[in-house]
PDB file of C-alpha atoms in Angstrom:
ATOM      1  CA  UNK A   2      56.827 114.740  69.334  1.00 54.00           C
ATOM      2  CA  UNK A   3      60.172 112.960  69.113  1.00 60.00           C
ATOM      3  CA  UNK A   4      62.614 113.500  71.947  1.00 67.00           C
ATOM      4  CA  UNK A   5      65.791 115.268  70.898  1.00 67.00           C
ATOM      5  CA  UNK A   6      68.845 113.034  71.271  1.00 64.00           C
ATOM      6  CA  UNK A   7      72.080 114.523  72.597  1.00 59.00           C
ATOM      7  CA  UNK A   8      75.026 113.384  70.484  1.00 63.00           C
ATOM      8  CA  UNK A   9      77.348 111.149  72.516  1.00 66.00           C
ATOM      9  CA  UNK A  10      80.329 113.469  72.059  1.00 70.00           C
ATOM     10  CA  UNK A  11      78.355 116.299  73.708  1.00 68.00           C
ATOM     11  CA  UNK A  12      77.450 114.252  76.783  1.00 72.00           C
ATOM     12  CA  UNK A  13      79.743 114.479  79.775  1.00 76.00           C
ATOM     13  CA  UNK A  14      81.518 111.259  80.692  1.00 75.00           C
ATOM     14  CA  UNK A  15      79.710 109.254  83.345  1.00 81.00           C
ATOM     15  CA  UNK A  16      80.918 109.556  86.924  1.00 79.00           C
ATOM     16  CA  UNK A  17      81.629 105.805  86.992  1.00 82.00           C
ATOM     17  CA  UNK A  18      83.839 106.040  83.914  1.00 84.00           C
ATOM     18  CA  UNK A  19      85.646 109.156  85.151  1.00 82.00           C
ATOM     19  CA  UNK A  20      86.334 107.791  88.635  1.00 81.00           C
ATOM     20  CA  UNK A  21      87.445 104.403  87.282  1.00 85.00           C
ATOM     21  CA  UNK A  22      89.837 106.007  84.797  1.00 88.00           C
ATOM     22  CA  UNK A  23      91.270 108.322  87.475  1.00 85.00           C
ATOM     23  CA  UNK A  24      91.609 105.483  89.973  1.00 87.00           C
ATOM     24  CA  UNK A  25      93.430 103.265  87.478  1.00 92.00           C
ATOM     25  CA  UNK A  26      95.807 106.062  86.511  1.00 91.00           C
ATOM     26  CA  UNK A  27      96.652 106.850  90.146  1.00 91.00           C
ATOM     27  CA  UNK A  28      97.021 103.135  90.953  1.00 94.00           C
ATOM     28  CA  UNK A  29      99.457 102.683  88.053  1.00 95.00           C
ATOM     29  CA  UNK A  30     101.488 105.711  89.184  1.00 94.00           C
ATOM     30  CA  UNK A  31     101.696 104.442  92.761  1.00 95.00           C
ATOM     31  CA  UNK A  32     102.524 100.906  91.590  1.00 96.00           C
ATOM     32  CA  UNK A  33     105.450 102.318  89.598  1.00 96.00           C
ATOM     33  CA  UNK A  34     106.635 104.368  92.585  1.00 96.00           C
ATOM     34  CA  UNK A  35     106.505 101.354  94.933  1.00 96.00           C
ATOM     35  CA  UNK A  36     108.271  98.972  92.539  1.00 96.00           C
ATOM     36  CA  UNK A  37     111.818 100.051  93.598  1.00 96.00           C
ATOM     37  CA  UNK A  38     110.799  99.085  97.158  1.00 94.00           C
ATOM     38  CA  UNK A  39     109.804  95.607  95.965  1.00 94.00           C
ATOM     39  CA  UNK A  40     106.115  96.267  96.605  1.00 96.00           C
ATOM     40  CA  UNK A  41     102.937  97.052  94.705  1.00 96.00           C
ATOM     41  CA  UNK A  42      99.798  99.020  95.469  1.00 96.00           C
ATOM     42  CA  UNK A  43      98.100  95.959  96.989  1.00 96.00           C
ATOM     43  CA  UNK A  44     100.921  95.665  99.539  1.00 97.00           C
ATOM     44  CA  UNK A  45     100.540  99.353 100.356  1.00 97.00           C
ATOM     45  CA  UNK A  46      96.789  98.961 100.889  1.00 96.00           C
ATOM     46  CA  UNK A  47      97.409  96.214 103.463  1.00 97.00           C
ATOM     47  CA  UNK A  48     100.111  98.252 105.217  1.00 98.00           C
ATOM     48  CA  UNK A  49      97.826 101.298 105.247  1.00 96.00           C
ATOM     49  CA  UNK A  50      94.878  99.332 106.656  1.00 95.00           C
ATOM     50  CA  UNK A  51      97.048  97.817 109.406  1.00 97.00           C
ATOM     51  CA  UNK A  52      98.577 101.199 110.252  1.00 96.00           C
ATOM     52  CA  UNK A  53      95.061 102.570 110.798  1.00 93.00           C
ATOM     53  CA  UNK A  54      93.650  99.580 112.720  1.00 94.00           C
ATOM     54  CA  UNK A  55      95.544  96.999 114.773  1.00 92.00           C
ATOM     55  CA  UNK A  56      95.020  93.292 114.372  1.00 94.00           C
ATOM     56  CA  UNK A  57      92.710  92.935 111.422  1.00 95.00           C
ATOM     57  CA  UNK A  58      91.395  89.559 110.319  1.00 94.00           C
ATOM     58  CA  UNK A  59      91.787  88.457 106.721  1.00 93.00           C
ATOM     59  CA  UNK A  60      88.062  89.130 106.237  1.00 92.00           C
ATOM     60  CA  UNK A  61      88.585  92.688 107.532  1.00 94.00           C
ATOM     61  CA  UNK A  62      91.508  93.154 105.141  1.00 95.00           C
ATOM     62  CA  UNK A  63      89.452  91.883 102.206  1.00 94.00           C
ATOM     63  CA  UNK A  64      86.853  94.573 102.923  1.00 92.00           C
ATOM     64  CA  UNK A  65      89.451  97.336 103.360  1.00 92.00           C
ATOM     65  CA  UNK A  66      91.624  96.470 100.353  1.00 92.00           C
ATOM     66  CA  UNK A  67      89.030  95.057  97.916  1.00 89.00           C
ATOM     67  CA  UNK A  68      91.423  92.170  97.194  1.00 91.00           C
ATOM     68  CA  UNK A  69      90.042  88.665  96.806  1.00 91.00           C
ATOM     69  CA  UNK A  70      90.957  85.998  99.352  1.00 89.00           C
ATOM     70  CA  UNK A  71      93.633  84.194  97.344  1.00 92.00           C
ATOM     71  CA  UNK A  72      95.331  87.431  96.299  1.00 93.00           C
ATOM     72  CA  UNK A  73      95.226  88.795  99.831  1.00 95.00           C
ATOM     73  CA  UNK A  74      96.800  85.604 101.186  1.00 95.00           C
ATOM     74  CA  UNK A  75      99.711  86.004  98.743  1.00 96.00           C
ATOM     75  CA  UNK A  76     100.093  89.682  99.670  1.00 97.00           C
ATOM     76  CA  UNK A  77     100.136  88.951 103.408  1.00 97.00           C
ATOM     77  CA  UNK A  78     102.498  85.982 102.887  1.00 97.00           C
ATOM     78  CA  UNK A  79     104.907  88.316 101.073  1.00 97.00           C
ATOM     79  CA  UNK A  80     104.699  90.925 103.851  1.00 98.00           C
ATOM     80  CA  UNK A  81     105.232  88.198 106.474  1.00 98.00           C
ATOM     81  CA  UNK A  82     108.321  86.995 104.579  1.00 97.00           C
ATOM     82  CA  UNK A  83     109.826  90.486 104.853  1.00 96.00           C
ATOM     83  CA  UNK A  84     108.821  90.765 108.540  1.00 97.00           C
ATOM     84  CA  UNK A  85     106.611  93.783 107.794  1.00 98.00           C
ATOM     85  CA  UNK A  86     103.579  92.035 109.289  1.00 98.00           C
ATOM     86  CA  UNK A  87     102.919  89.010 111.451  1.00 97.00           C
ATOM     87  CA  UNK A  88      99.957  86.747 112.133  1.00 96.00           C
ATOM     88  CA  UNK A  89      98.518  85.673 115.485  1.00 95.00           C
ATOM     89  CA  UNK A  90      95.604  83.469 116.398  1.00 94.00           C
ATOM     90  CA  UNK A  91      92.739  85.536 117.828  1.00 88.00           C
ATOM     91  CA  UNK A  92      92.668  85.310 121.629  1.00 89.00           C
ATOM     92  CA  UNK A  93      88.851  85.121 121.746  1.00 90.00           C
ATOM     93  CA  UNK A  94      88.025  83.075 118.655  1.00 90.00           C
ATOM     94  CA  UNK A  95      90.796  80.567 117.945  1.00 90.00           C
ATOM     95  CA  UNK A  96      89.398  80.013 114.431  1.00 90.00           C
ATOM     96  CA  UNK A  97      90.405  83.550 113.422  1.00 92.00           C
ATOM     97  CA  UNK A  98      93.865  84.767 112.557  1.00 92.00           C
ATOM     98  CA  UNK A  99      94.704  88.437 112.992  1.00 95.00           C
ATOM     99  CA  UNK A 100      97.373  90.303 111.054  1.00 97.00           C
ATOM    100  CA  UNK A 101      99.491  92.962 112.762  1.00 97.00           C
ATOM    101  CA  UNK A 102     101.977  95.516 111.538  1.00 97.00           C
ATOM    102  CA  UNK A 103     105.437  94.841 112.998  1.00 98.00           C
ATOM    103  CA  UNK A 104     107.854  97.573 114.067  1.00 97.00           C
ATOM    104  CA  UNK A 105     109.642  97.046 110.746  1.00 97.00           C
ATOM    105  CA  UNK A 106     106.292  97.299 108.941  1.00 97.00           C
ATOM    106  CA  UNK A 107     105.404 100.511 110.776  1.00 98.00           C
ATOM    107  CA  UNK A 108     108.733 102.058 109.699  1.00 97.00           C
ATOM    108  CA  UNK A 109     108.164 100.839 106.129  1.00 97.00           C
ATOM    109  CA  UNK A 110     104.655 102.336 106.160  1.00 98.00           C
ATOM    110  CA  UNK A 111     106.015 105.713 107.312  1.00 97.00           C
ATOM    111  CA  UNK A 112     108.644 105.711 104.540  1.00 96.00           C
ATOM    112  CA  UNK A 113     106.206 104.670 101.849  1.00 97.00           C
ATOM    113  CA  UNK A 114     103.496 107.079 103.047  1.00 96.00           C
ATOM    114  CA  UNK A 115     105.635 109.982 101.869  1.00 96.00           C
ATOM    115  CA  UNK A 116     106.087 108.321  98.454  1.00 95.00           C
ATOM    116  CA  UNK A 117     102.350 107.653  98.082  1.00 95.00           C
ATOM    117  CA  UNK A 118     101.349 111.118  99.331  1.00 92.00           C
ATOM    118  CA  UNK A 119     103.733 112.758  96.861  1.00 92.00           C
ATOM    119  CA  UNK A 120     102.221 110.834  93.954  1.00 91.00           C
ATOM    120  CA  UNK A 121      98.727 111.707  95.156  1.00 88.00           C
ATOM    121  CA  UNK A 122      99.711 115.401  95.273  1.00 86.00           C
ATOM    122  CA  UNK A 123     101.167 115.219  91.756  1.00 87.00           C
ATOM    123  CA  UNK A 124      98.057 113.429  90.500  1.00 85.00           C
ATOM    124  CA  UNK A 125      95.699 115.958  92.057  1.00 82.00           C
ATOM    125  CA  UNK A 126      97.789 118.928  90.923  1.00 80.00           C
ATOM    126  CA  UNK A 127      98.026 117.615  87.370  1.00 76.00           C
ATOM    127  CA  UNK A 128      94.267 117.294  87.224  1.00 69.00           C
ATOM    128  CA  UNK A 129      93.729 120.788  88.660  1.00 65.00           C
ATOM    129  CA  UNK A 130      91.485 119.550  91.433  1.00 68.00           C
ATOM    130  CA  UNK A 131      91.112 122.005  94.309  1.00 70.00           C
ATOM    131  CA  UNK A 132      91.910 120.479  97.693  1.00 71.00           C
ATOM    132  CA  UNK A 133      88.472 121.419  99.047  1.00 74.00           C
ATOM    133  CA  UNK A 134      86.761 119.540  96.193  1.00 72.00           C
ATOM    134  CA  UNK A 135      88.888 116.447  96.798  1.00 72.00           C
ATOM    135  CA  UNK A 136      88.112 116.596 100.527  1.00 72.00           C
ATOM    136  CA  UNK A 137      84.364 116.862  99.802  1.00 76.00           C
ATOM    137  CA  UNK A 138      84.535 113.929  97.389  1.00 73.00           C
ATOM    138  CA  UNK A 139      86.462 111.725  99.834  1.00 74.00           C
ATOM    139  CA  UNK A 140      84.203 112.616 102.757  1.00 76.00           C
ATOM    140  CA  UNK A 141      81.121 111.776 100.673  1.00 77.00           C
ATOM    141  CA  UNK A 142      82.029 108.094 100.989  1.00 73.00           C
ATOM    142  CA  UNK A 143      81.638 106.504 104.430  1.00 67.00           C
ATOM    143  CA  UNK A 144      84.603 104.674 105.946  1.00 64.00           C
ATOM    144  CA  UNK A 145      84.711 100.986 105.064  1.00 61.00           C
ATOM    145  CA  UNK A 146      83.733  99.970 108.600  1.00 56.00           C
ATOM    146  CA  UNK A 147      80.501 101.974 108.306  1.00 46.00           C
ATOM    147  CA  UNK A 148      79.663 100.470 104.921  1.00 43.00           C
ATOM    148  CA  UNK A 149      80.279  97.006 106.303  1.00 47.00           C
ATOM    149  CA  UNK A 150      77.978  97.617 109.270  1.00 45.00           C
ATOM    150  CA  UNK A 151      75.207  98.816 106.925  1.00 44.00           C
ATOM    151  CA  UNK A 152      75.257  95.531 104.991  1.00 40.00           C
ATOM    152  CA  UNK A 153      74.915  93.171 107.942  1.00 40.00           C
TER     153      UNK A 153
END
């Protein structure tokens, strides 16, 4: 007996496609909101990572931001040029360089956090996603540091 095929238009969109589309839309919205501040989403991701954890290496930042090495170097260089972050050689392993949020960077992060949070609220509200569902979805993914430890 032949298996009945479900027409493509009757199939729900895959989770991968839905999440990718939503992520790209939110990223574009946040990029637009950060543009008047002379920054983009990638800059925000670095600021956010450094606000959560002090003194991250470039390798740590690559994991937390999903940026490639060359792009991340340009992002950090730009943030250094505005005195939002600074680099220091690691005190234990002189081969490593750690990146820190400066006082100016911490103030910038606080200001931009309200901009980003507002756009996240608008995005979630426009998509009629209940806060509890968003919380469950976000908590379903382990923090980056846990993922990294699992792959060692």
